[in-house]
Short mmCIF file of C-alpha atoms and ligand atoms in Angstrom, two decimals:
data_model
loop_
_atom_site.label_atom_id
_atom_site.label_comp_id
_atom_site.label_asym_id
_atom_site.label_seq_id
_atom_site.Cartn_x
_atom_site.Cartn_y
_atom_site.Cartn_z
CA MET A 1 88.04 53.09 116.48
CA THR A 2 88.47 56.69 115.44
CA THR A 3 85.80 59.01 114.20
CA ASN A 4 86.41 62.06 112.06
CA PRO A 5 85.91 65.15 114.27
CA ILE A 6 85.03 67.19 111.15
CA ASP A 7 81.67 66.41 109.54
CA PRO A 8 82.55 65.71 105.88
CA ARG A 9 79.11 66.86 104.63
CA GLN A 10 79.51 70.26 106.29
CA LEU A 11 82.99 70.50 104.78
CA ASP A 12 81.49 69.80 101.35
CA ARG A 13 79.02 72.63 101.93
CA LEU A 14 81.77 74.98 103.09
CA ALA A 15 83.74 74.28 99.89
CA ASP A 16 80.61 74.85 97.84
CA VAL A 17 79.82 78.16 99.61
CA ALA A 18 83.47 79.25 99.28
CA VAL A 19 83.43 78.73 95.51
CA ARG A 20 79.86 79.82 94.69
CA ILE A 21 79.30 82.62 97.25
CA GLY A 22 82.83 83.53 98.35
CA LEU A 23 84.38 83.67 94.89
CA ASN A 24 81.42 83.30 92.56
CA LEU A 25 84.02 81.64 90.35
CA GLN A 26 83.24 82.15 86.67
CA PRO A 27 83.36 79.45 83.96
CA GLY A 28 86.86 79.34 82.49
CA GLN A 29 88.38 81.38 85.34
CA ASP A 30 91.66 80.16 86.86
CA LEU A 31 92.04 79.97 90.64
CA VAL A 32 95.13 80.57 92.77
CA LEU A 33 94.63 78.94 96.16
CA THR A 34 96.87 79.22 99.23
CA ALA A 35 96.43 76.99 102.28
CA PRO A 36 98.28 75.19 105.06
CA VAL A 37 99.04 71.53 104.31
CA ALA A 38 96.87 70.68 107.32
CA ALA A 39 93.84 72.02 105.39
CA LEU A 40 94.17 69.53 102.51
CA PRO A 41 90.69 68.02 103.04
CA LEU A 42 89.18 71.44 102.28
CA VAL A 43 91.71 72.26 99.53
CA ARG A 44 90.66 69.12 97.66
CA ARG A 45 86.97 69.87 98.07
CA VAL A 46 87.43 73.47 96.92
CA ALA A 47 89.32 72.25 93.85
CA ALA A 48 86.48 69.84 93.07
CA ALA A 49 83.82 72.53 93.58
CA ALA A 50 85.85 74.94 91.42
CA TYR A 51 86.16 72.46 88.57
CA ARG A 52 82.44 71.68 88.85
CA ALA A 53 81.85 75.43 88.46
CA GLY A 54 83.91 75.38 85.24
CA ALA A 55 87.31 76.52 86.55
CA GLY A 56 90.20 76.72 84.08
CA VAL A 57 93.16 75.66 86.21
CA VAL A 58 93.22 75.48 90.02
CA THR A 59 96.74 76.04 91.42
CA PRO A 60 97.18 75.29 95.13
CA ILE A 61 100.20 76.80 96.96
CA LEU A 62 100.68 75.03 100.27
CA GLY A 63 102.51 76.20 103.39
CA ASP A 64 103.50 74.20 106.44
CA GLU A 65 104.09 75.24 110.05
CA GLU A 66 107.07 72.92 110.52
CA VAL A 67 108.74 74.38 107.43
CA THR A 68 108.12 77.91 108.72
CA LEU A 69 109.54 77.03 112.14
CA ALA A 70 112.58 75.35 110.55
CA ARG A 71 113.53 78.77 109.22
CA TYR A 72 113.46 80.33 112.69
CA ARG A 73 115.46 77.42 114.14
CA HIS A 74 118.11 77.02 111.47
CA ALA A 75 118.22 79.85 108.90
CA THR A 76 120.99 82.46 108.75
CA ASP A 77 120.15 85.94 110.00
CA ALA A 78 120.16 87.24 106.42
CA SER A 79 117.26 84.90 105.57
CA PHE A 80 114.84 87.11 107.51
CA ASP A 81 115.17 89.99 105.06
CA ARG A 82 114.18 87.81 102.12
CA ALA A 83 110.86 86.82 100.57
CA PRO A 84 109.84 84.84 97.47
CA GLY A 85 109.21 87.84 95.24
CA TRP A 86 109.11 85.61 92.15
CA LEU A 87 106.10 83.79 93.59
CA TYR A 88 104.17 86.99 94.33
CA GLN A 89 105.02 88.43 90.91
CA GLY A 90 103.62 85.23 89.42
CA MET A 91 100.47 85.62 91.52
CA ALA A 92 100.16 89.25 90.43
CA GLN A 93 100.51 88.13 86.81
CA ALA A 94 97.87 85.43 87.29
CA PHE A 95 95.48 88.06 88.72
CA ALA A 96 96.27 90.47 85.87
CA GLU A 97 95.30 87.66 83.49
CA GLY A 98 91.97 87.13 85.26
CA ALA A 99 92.60 84.46 87.91
CA ALA A 100 90.57 84.50 91.12
CA ARG A 101 92.22 84.20 94.55
CA MET A 102 91.24 82.08 97.51
CA ALA A 103 93.04 81.85 100.84
CA ILE A 104 92.24 79.01 103.22
CA VAL A 105 93.55 79.95 106.66
CA GLY A 106 94.04 77.72 109.69
CA ASP A 107 97.63 77.87 110.93
CA ASP A 108 98.30 78.03 114.64
CA PRO A 109 97.78 81.77 115.15
CA MET A 110 100.55 81.80 117.78
CA MET A 111 103.00 79.87 115.67
CA LEU A 112 105.71 82.51 116.01
CA ALA A 113 104.99 83.52 119.61
CA GLU A 114 108.15 81.87 120.92
CA GLN A 115 110.36 83.18 118.11
CA ASP A 116 112.56 86.29 118.03
CA PRO A 117 110.13 89.24 117.46
CA ASP A 118 112.79 91.12 115.50
CA LYS A 119 113.16 88.25 113.03
CA ALA A 120 109.38 87.87 112.80
CA ALA A 121 108.98 91.60 112.11
CA ARG A 122 111.74 91.63 109.48
CA ALA A 123 110.37 88.54 107.75
CA GLY A 124 106.88 90.06 107.87
CA LYS A 125 108.11 93.33 106.36
CA ALA A 126 110.14 91.62 103.61
CA ASN A 127 107.10 89.52 102.81
CA ALA A 128 104.72 92.50 102.79
CA LEU A 129 107.06 94.36 100.43
CA ALA A 130 107.37 91.41 98.04
CA TYR A 131 103.63 90.71 98.22
CA GLN A 132 102.72 94.32 97.34
CA PRO A 133 102.16 93.82 93.55
CA ALA A 134 99.72 90.98 94.25
CA LEU A 135 98.13 92.58 97.32
CA GLU A 136 97.45 95.77 95.38
CA LYS A 137 95.20 93.88 92.98
CA ILE A 138 93.29 92.48 95.94
CA ALA A 139 93.15 95.76 97.91
CA ASN A 140 91.92 97.54 94.77
CA PHE A 141 89.39 94.74 94.31
CA GLU A 142 90.47 94.14 90.73
CA ILE A 143 89.57 90.45 90.99
CA ASN A 144 87.09 88.28 92.85
CA TRP A 145 88.76 86.86 95.96
CA SER A 146 87.75 85.18 99.19
CA ILE A 147 89.12 83.90 102.51
CA VAL A 148 87.69 80.86 104.31
CA SER A 149 89.11 78.85 107.16
CA TYR A 150 89.73 75.25 108.13
CA PRO A 151 89.84 73.83 111.68
CA THR A 152 93.41 72.53 111.87
CA PRO A 153 94.49 70.71 115.06
CA ALA A 154 97.10 73.39 115.84
CA TRP A 155 94.53 76.22 115.68
CA ALA A 156 91.91 74.17 117.57
CA ARG A 157 94.37 73.46 120.43
CA ARG A 158 94.97 77.21 120.73
CA VAL A 159 91.25 78.07 120.94
CA PHE A 160 90.39 75.14 123.24
CA PRO A 161 93.56 74.49 125.25
CA ASP A 162 91.75 72.36 127.85
CA LEU A 163 90.18 69.86 125.46
CA PRO A 164 91.72 66.73 123.92
CA GLU A 165 92.75 67.39 120.32
CA ASP A 166 89.84 65.60 118.61
CA ALA A 167 87.27 67.36 120.81
CA ALA A 168 88.97 70.72 120.19
CA VAL A 169 88.90 70.18 116.42
CA ALA A 170 85.23 69.16 116.60
CA ARG A 171 84.33 72.31 118.58
CA LEU A 172 86.27 74.62 116.27
CA ALA A 173 84.77 72.91 113.21
CA GLU A 174 81.25 73.49 114.60
CA ALA A 175 82.06 77.14 115.30
CA ILE A 176 83.43 77.64 111.77
CA PHE A 177 80.50 75.89 110.10
CA SER A 178 77.90 77.82 112.05
CA ALA A 179 79.63 81.22 111.59
CA SER A 180 80.02 80.40 107.89
CA ARG A 181 76.27 79.64 107.69
CA VAL A 182 76.65 76.17 106.20
CA THR A 183 74.77 74.17 108.86
CA GLY A 184 71.34 74.39 107.18
CA ASP A 185 70.07 72.58 104.10
CA ASP A 186 70.33 75.64 101.87
CA PRO A 187 73.58 77.48 102.68
CA VAL A 188 73.55 79.40 99.40
CA GLY A 189 70.03 80.70 100.18
CA ALA A 190 71.10 81.55 103.76
CA TRP A 191 73.94 83.63 102.35
CA GLN A 192 71.65 85.45 99.95
CA ALA A 193 69.40 86.47 102.87
CA HIS A 194 72.39 87.50 105.00
CA ASN A 195 73.84 89.60 102.18
CA ALA A 196 70.47 91.36 101.74
CA GLY A 197 70.52 92.35 105.46
CA LEU A 198 74.04 93.76 105.22
CA GLN A 199 73.02 95.68 102.10
CA ARG A 200 70.16 97.36 104.00
CA ARG A 201 72.63 98.67 106.65
CA THR A 202 75.04 99.79 103.95
CA ARG A 203 72.36 101.74 102.08
CA TRP A 204 71.20 103.47 105.28
CA LEU A 205 74.75 104.56 106.15
CA ASN A 206 75.42 105.76 102.61
CA ASP A 207 72.19 107.82 102.72
CA GLN A 208 73.27 109.47 106.01
CA ARG A 209 76.53 110.88 104.52
CA PHE A 210 78.14 111.14 107.97
CA SER A 211 81.33 113.18 108.13
CA ALA A 212 82.51 111.34 111.26
CA LEU A 213 81.67 108.59 113.73
CA HIS A 214 82.06 109.11 117.46
CA PHE A 215 82.86 105.96 119.51
CA THR A 216 82.49 105.93 123.29
CA GLY A 217 83.02 103.00 125.63
CA PRO A 218 85.37 101.77 128.36
CA GLY A 219 88.71 103.52 127.76
CA THR A 220 87.46 104.95 124.48
CA ASP A 221 86.45 108.42 123.27
CA LEU A 222 87.34 108.46 119.61
CA THR A 223 86.15 110.56 116.70
CA VAL A 224 86.85 108.91 113.37
CA GLY A 225 86.48 111.35 110.49
CA LEU A 226 85.28 109.63 107.33
CA ALA A 227 87.03 110.15 104.00
CA ASP A 228 85.45 112.55 101.51
CA ASP A 229 83.18 110.65 99.09
CA HIS A 230 83.51 107.54 101.27
CA ALA A 231 81.18 104.65 100.48
CA TRP A 232 80.05 101.92 102.88
CA HIS A 233 80.25 98.29 101.86
CA GLY A 234 79.18 95.02 103.42
CA GLY A 235 78.54 91.45 102.37
CA ALA A 236 78.62 90.73 98.67
CA SER A 237 80.10 93.35 96.38
CA GLU A 238 81.23 93.69 92.82
CA ALA A 239 84.92 93.44 91.95
CA ARG A 240 86.32 95.56 89.13
CA ASN A 241 86.24 92.48 86.90
CA GLY A 242 82.45 92.59 87.25
CA VAL A 243 82.11 89.52 89.48
CA VAL A 244 79.97 89.86 92.65
CA CYS A 245 81.76 87.98 95.43
CA ASN A 246 82.00 87.70 99.24
CA PRO A 247 85.65 88.35 100.14
CA ASN A 248 85.23 87.06 103.69
CA ILE A 249 83.49 83.88 104.80
CA PRO A 250 82.19 84.56 107.43
CA THR A 251 81.36 88.27 107.38
CA GLU A 252 79.20 90.39 109.69
CA GLU A 253 80.69 93.84 109.10
CA VAL A 254 79.77 96.98 107.19
CA PHE A 255 82.85 99.10 106.61
CA THR A 256 84.25 102.20 104.98
CA THR A 257 87.36 104.40 104.69
CA PRO A 258 88.23 106.83 107.48
CA HIS A 259 90.00 110.11 106.74
CA ALA A 260 93.74 109.55 107.29
CA GLN A 261 94.12 113.06 108.82
CA ARG A 262 90.89 113.38 110.80
CA VAL A 263 90.98 110.92 113.69
CA GLU A 264 91.10 112.38 117.20
CA GLY A 265 90.96 110.96 120.72
CA TYR A 266 91.86 107.76 122.48
CA VAL A 267 90.76 104.18 122.12
CA ARG A 268 91.20 100.92 124.02
CA ALA A 269 91.05 97.60 122.17
CA SER A 270 88.18 95.39 123.31
CA LYS A 271 89.95 92.13 122.40
CA PRO A 272 93.54 90.95 122.09
CA LEU A 273 95.06 91.20 118.62
CA SER A 274 96.78 88.15 117.22
CA HIS A 275 99.36 89.45 114.79
CA GLN A 276 101.74 87.26 112.81
CA GLY A 277 101.99 84.71 115.57
CA SER A 278 102.19 87.12 118.48
CA LEU A 279 99.47 88.23 120.85
CA ILE A 280 99.10 91.96 121.53
CA ASP A 281 96.80 92.59 124.48
CA GLY A 282 95.51 95.68 126.26
CA ILE A 283 96.16 98.07 123.37
CA GLU A 284 95.56 101.76 124.13
CA VAL A 285 96.40 104.45 121.62
CA ARG A 286 95.90 108.18 121.16
CA PHE A 287 95.27 109.79 117.78
CA GLU A 288 96.09 113.39 116.90
CA GLY A 289 95.46 114.69 113.40
CA GLY A 290 94.80 111.14 112.25
CA ARG A 291 98.16 109.85 113.46
CA ILE A 292 98.87 107.59 116.43
CA THR A 293 101.03 109.67 118.77
CA GLU A 294 100.98 107.38 121.80
CA ALA A 295 100.60 103.60 121.90
CA ARG A 296 100.70 101.15 124.78
CA ALA A 297 99.93 97.48 125.26
CA THR A 298 99.95 95.37 128.41
CA LYS A 299 101.33 92.46 126.39
CA GLY A 300 103.28 92.42 123.12
CA GLU A 301 103.98 96.18 123.18
CA ALA A 302 107.28 95.71 121.28
CA VAL A 303 105.41 93.93 118.47
CA LEU A 304 102.86 96.75 118.40
CA GLN A 305 105.58 99.43 118.22
CA ARG A 306 107.37 97.60 115.39
CA LEU A 307 104.07 97.30 113.55
CA LEU A 308 103.43 101.04 113.89
CA ASP A 309 106.94 101.75 112.60
CA THR A 310 106.45 99.70 109.40
CA ASP A 311 105.90 102.88 107.38
CA GLU A 312 104.25 106.31 107.68
CA GLY A 313 100.78 104.96 106.87
CA ALA A 314 100.97 102.28 109.56
CA ARG A 315 100.09 104.90 112.20
CA ARG A 316 96.93 105.96 110.40
CA LEU A 317 93.59 104.28 109.79
CA GLY A 318 92.57 102.55 106.56
CA GLU A 319 89.22 101.09 107.67
CA VAL A 320 86.41 101.53 110.15
CA ALA A 321 83.82 98.76 110.48
CA LEU A 322 80.59 98.27 112.41
CA VAL A 323 79.58 94.89 113.85
CA PRO A 324 76.79 94.43 116.43
CA HIS A 325 77.64 92.72 119.73
CA SER A 326 74.87 90.20 118.94
CA SER A 327 76.77 88.85 115.91
CA PRO A 328 76.89 85.02 116.02
CA ILE A 329 80.67 85.08 116.31
CA SER A 330 80.56 87.49 119.22
CA GLN A 331 77.88 85.36 120.91
CA SER A 332 80.07 82.25 120.62
CA GLY A 333 82.19 84.00 123.27
CA LEU A 334 85.33 82.49 121.76
CA LEU A 335 88.59 84.22 121.00
CA PHE A 336 89.68 82.68 117.69
CA TYR A 337 93.08 84.44 117.53
CA ASN A 338 92.19 84.90 113.85
CA THR A 339 91.21 88.26 112.37
CA LEU A 340 88.70 86.73 109.97
CA TYR A 341 86.67 85.60 112.99
CA ASP A 342 87.55 88.09 115.69
CA GLU A 343 86.96 91.13 113.45
CA ASN A 344 83.45 89.85 112.82
CA ALA A 345 82.76 89.74 116.55
CA ALA A 346 83.14 93.47 117.17
CA SER A 347 83.26 96.91 115.60
CA HIS A 348 86.85 97.56 114.59
CA ILE A 349 89.37 99.86 112.99
CA ALA A 350 92.32 98.90 110.80
CA LEU A 351 95.75 100.46 110.70
CA GLY A 352 97.25 100.95 107.25
CA GLN A 353 96.06 100.53 103.69
CA CYS A 354 92.53 101.63 102.76
CA TYR A 355 90.23 99.91 100.29
CA SER A 356 89.76 102.00 97.16
CA LYS A 357 86.33 100.44 96.62
CA CYS A 358 85.15 102.29 99.74
CA PHE A 359 84.79 105.52 97.73
CA THR A 360 82.02 106.68 95.42
CA ASN A 361 83.16 105.57 91.96
CA GLY A 362 86.32 104.26 93.66
CA GLU A 363 87.19 102.15 90.63
CA THR A 364 87.76 105.31 88.55
CA LEU A 365 90.00 107.10 91.11
CA SER A 366 93.79 107.25 90.87
CA LYS A 367 96.02 106.70 93.92
CA GLU A 368 96.51 110.48 94.13
CA GLN A 369 92.76 111.14 94.02
CA ILE A 370 92.18 108.59 96.77
CA GLY A 371 94.91 110.24 98.85
CA ALA A 372 93.37 113.68 98.28
CA ARG A 373 90.03 112.37 99.64
CA GLY A 374 91.73 111.11 102.81
CA GLY A 375 92.45 107.49 101.84
CA ASN A 376 95.51 106.05 103.61
CA THR A 377 98.41 104.13 102.03
CA SER A 378 100.59 101.54 103.77
CA MET A 379 102.16 98.14 103.34
CA ILE A 380 100.06 96.84 106.23
CA HIS A 381 96.36 96.42 106.90
CA VAL A 382 95.77 95.23 110.46
CA ASP A 383 92.29 95.13 112.00
CA TRP A 384 91.75 95.44 115.73
CA MET A 385 88.61 95.30 117.76
CA ILE A 386 87.29 98.32 119.63
CA GLY A 387 83.58 97.51 120.00
CA GLY A 388 81.82 95.62 122.78
CA ALA A 389 78.61 95.35 124.80
CA GLU A 390 79.05 98.90 126.14
CA THR A 391 80.01 100.67 122.91
CA ASP A 392 77.93 103.64 121.78
CA ILE A 393 78.40 105.11 118.31
CA ASP A 394 77.02 108.38 116.99
CA GLY A 395 77.11 109.56 113.41
CA LEU A 396 78.04 113.24 112.99
CA THR A 397 76.86 115.07 109.91
CA ALA A 398 78.68 118.01 108.31
CA ASP A 399 76.16 120.49 109.81
CA GLY A 400 76.72 119.12 113.32
CA THR A 401 73.66 116.88 113.66
CA VAL A 402 74.23 113.87 115.92
CA VAL A 403 72.51 110.65 114.86
CA PRO A 404 72.59 107.60 117.19
CA VAL A 405 73.93 104.57 115.30
CA PHE A 406 74.82 102.05 118.05
CA ARG A 407 73.66 101.91 121.66
CA ARG A 408 75.19 99.38 124.05
CA GLY A 409 76.80 97.48 121.19
CA GLU A 410 73.67 97.20 119.00
CA TRP A 411 72.26 98.99 115.96
CA VAL A 412 69.78 101.65 117.05
ZN1 LIG B 501 87.00 94.84 108.60
ZN1 LIG B 502 90.18 95.05 107.53
#
C-alpha cells in the first residue's frame, strides 16, 4: 500500500491561493505558466483554479531535469551559448497583450552542481540575455505575476538527505504549505491579514525617509545608501496593469532599492546561496562606492566570481530587504536551497537589477530617470542573505539622525 505524501486538499488550497492571492487572475486574462514536469499535480490544479477564475487560455511550459542534464552530458560545446529566444519573445508578446505569469518552482536546486561551472555560467548568461525582453516586463511590474513552489522528490531529497524519499517529500510539503499559509480553513483570509501587517511596516519605513541603512552583525559592517525617491514595498502590490497581486508565495519581506553608488563597508552572508545549481557558501564581500571590490567564498568562489563578472551592474545592489529572524521560514531552521524560501528567512541584499516599482511614482519614470536616482541595471538579480539572530539595523536620516530599526534580528 502506498499513501500520497502530499495532502491533496492542501495542494488544492495552494493552487487556489496562487491564483486568487498570488496572481489575482482577472476574468478573461491569459496565463503563461512554467513548471517542472515533476510538479504536474500542482500545474493541473492551478489550471483548474485559473479557469474557475475566468482565465482565457492557460499555457503551461514544462521543463525536466533529465532533459536539462542530457544537454550537459551530450551537447556540443557551442550549445552552451544558445537559448530559446523565440520562446522568450513569445512570452514577452503574451505579457504585452495582457497575459499573467506564474512560475512553479521545485527542481533539485543542486541539479547542476556536478556539471562544468563554465558551461553552466555560459548557459545561464545566454538564457538571461534571451529572457531579457520578458524579464523586463516582470521587473518593471507591468503585469501581475507570481511564484509558488511544489515539493518535488528531487528537491525534498536535497533538503532532507537523511530521510526516505516519501518522508522527505511529506516534510517539505508540510513546510511549503505552512510557509504559504494554506494550512488553515481560510487561507485567503490569512493572506489578507498577513498583507495588512506587511503594509504597516512598509508605511512606517516610507514615512521615515531614511537615506541609508546601517547593518552590523558577525562579519558585517555595511552602510547601504537608499536610492533617491525610493519607496518600500511588501506583500500585495499593484502592477502597472492595475491588478493587485502577491508576486511571491510565501513572502515575509519588505524591500526597496539601494543607491547603486552609495554602498560602503563589508558584509558576510548569513546563509549559503544556491545559484543555478551550485552552492556558494561563506560569501564575504567589500563594497566601495557601491561596487564590490573584493569578493571571497569558502565554497563555490569561482561561481561567485563569474556571477559578479556577468556585467557592470552585477557588482552593485538592486535590492535591500528586511525580514525578522522570527519569520516562520527562519524558525523552521531549514535550508531550502531555494531563494523563494531562503530569502524570506533573513534580511537580504540582491546583486543586479533593481525594481522600478520601488520608487515614488516608479511607473512614470524612464530607465534614465531611474538610473539618475541610483537604480541599478543588470541582466541578473540574485538575492543573498545577510541577516540573522545577531543582526542590528539602524536607519540613517539625511540630517544624521540614527533610528533603531532591528535589534538582534527583530523589528524594534
Ligand atoms: Zn527580496
Ligand atoms: Zn530579490
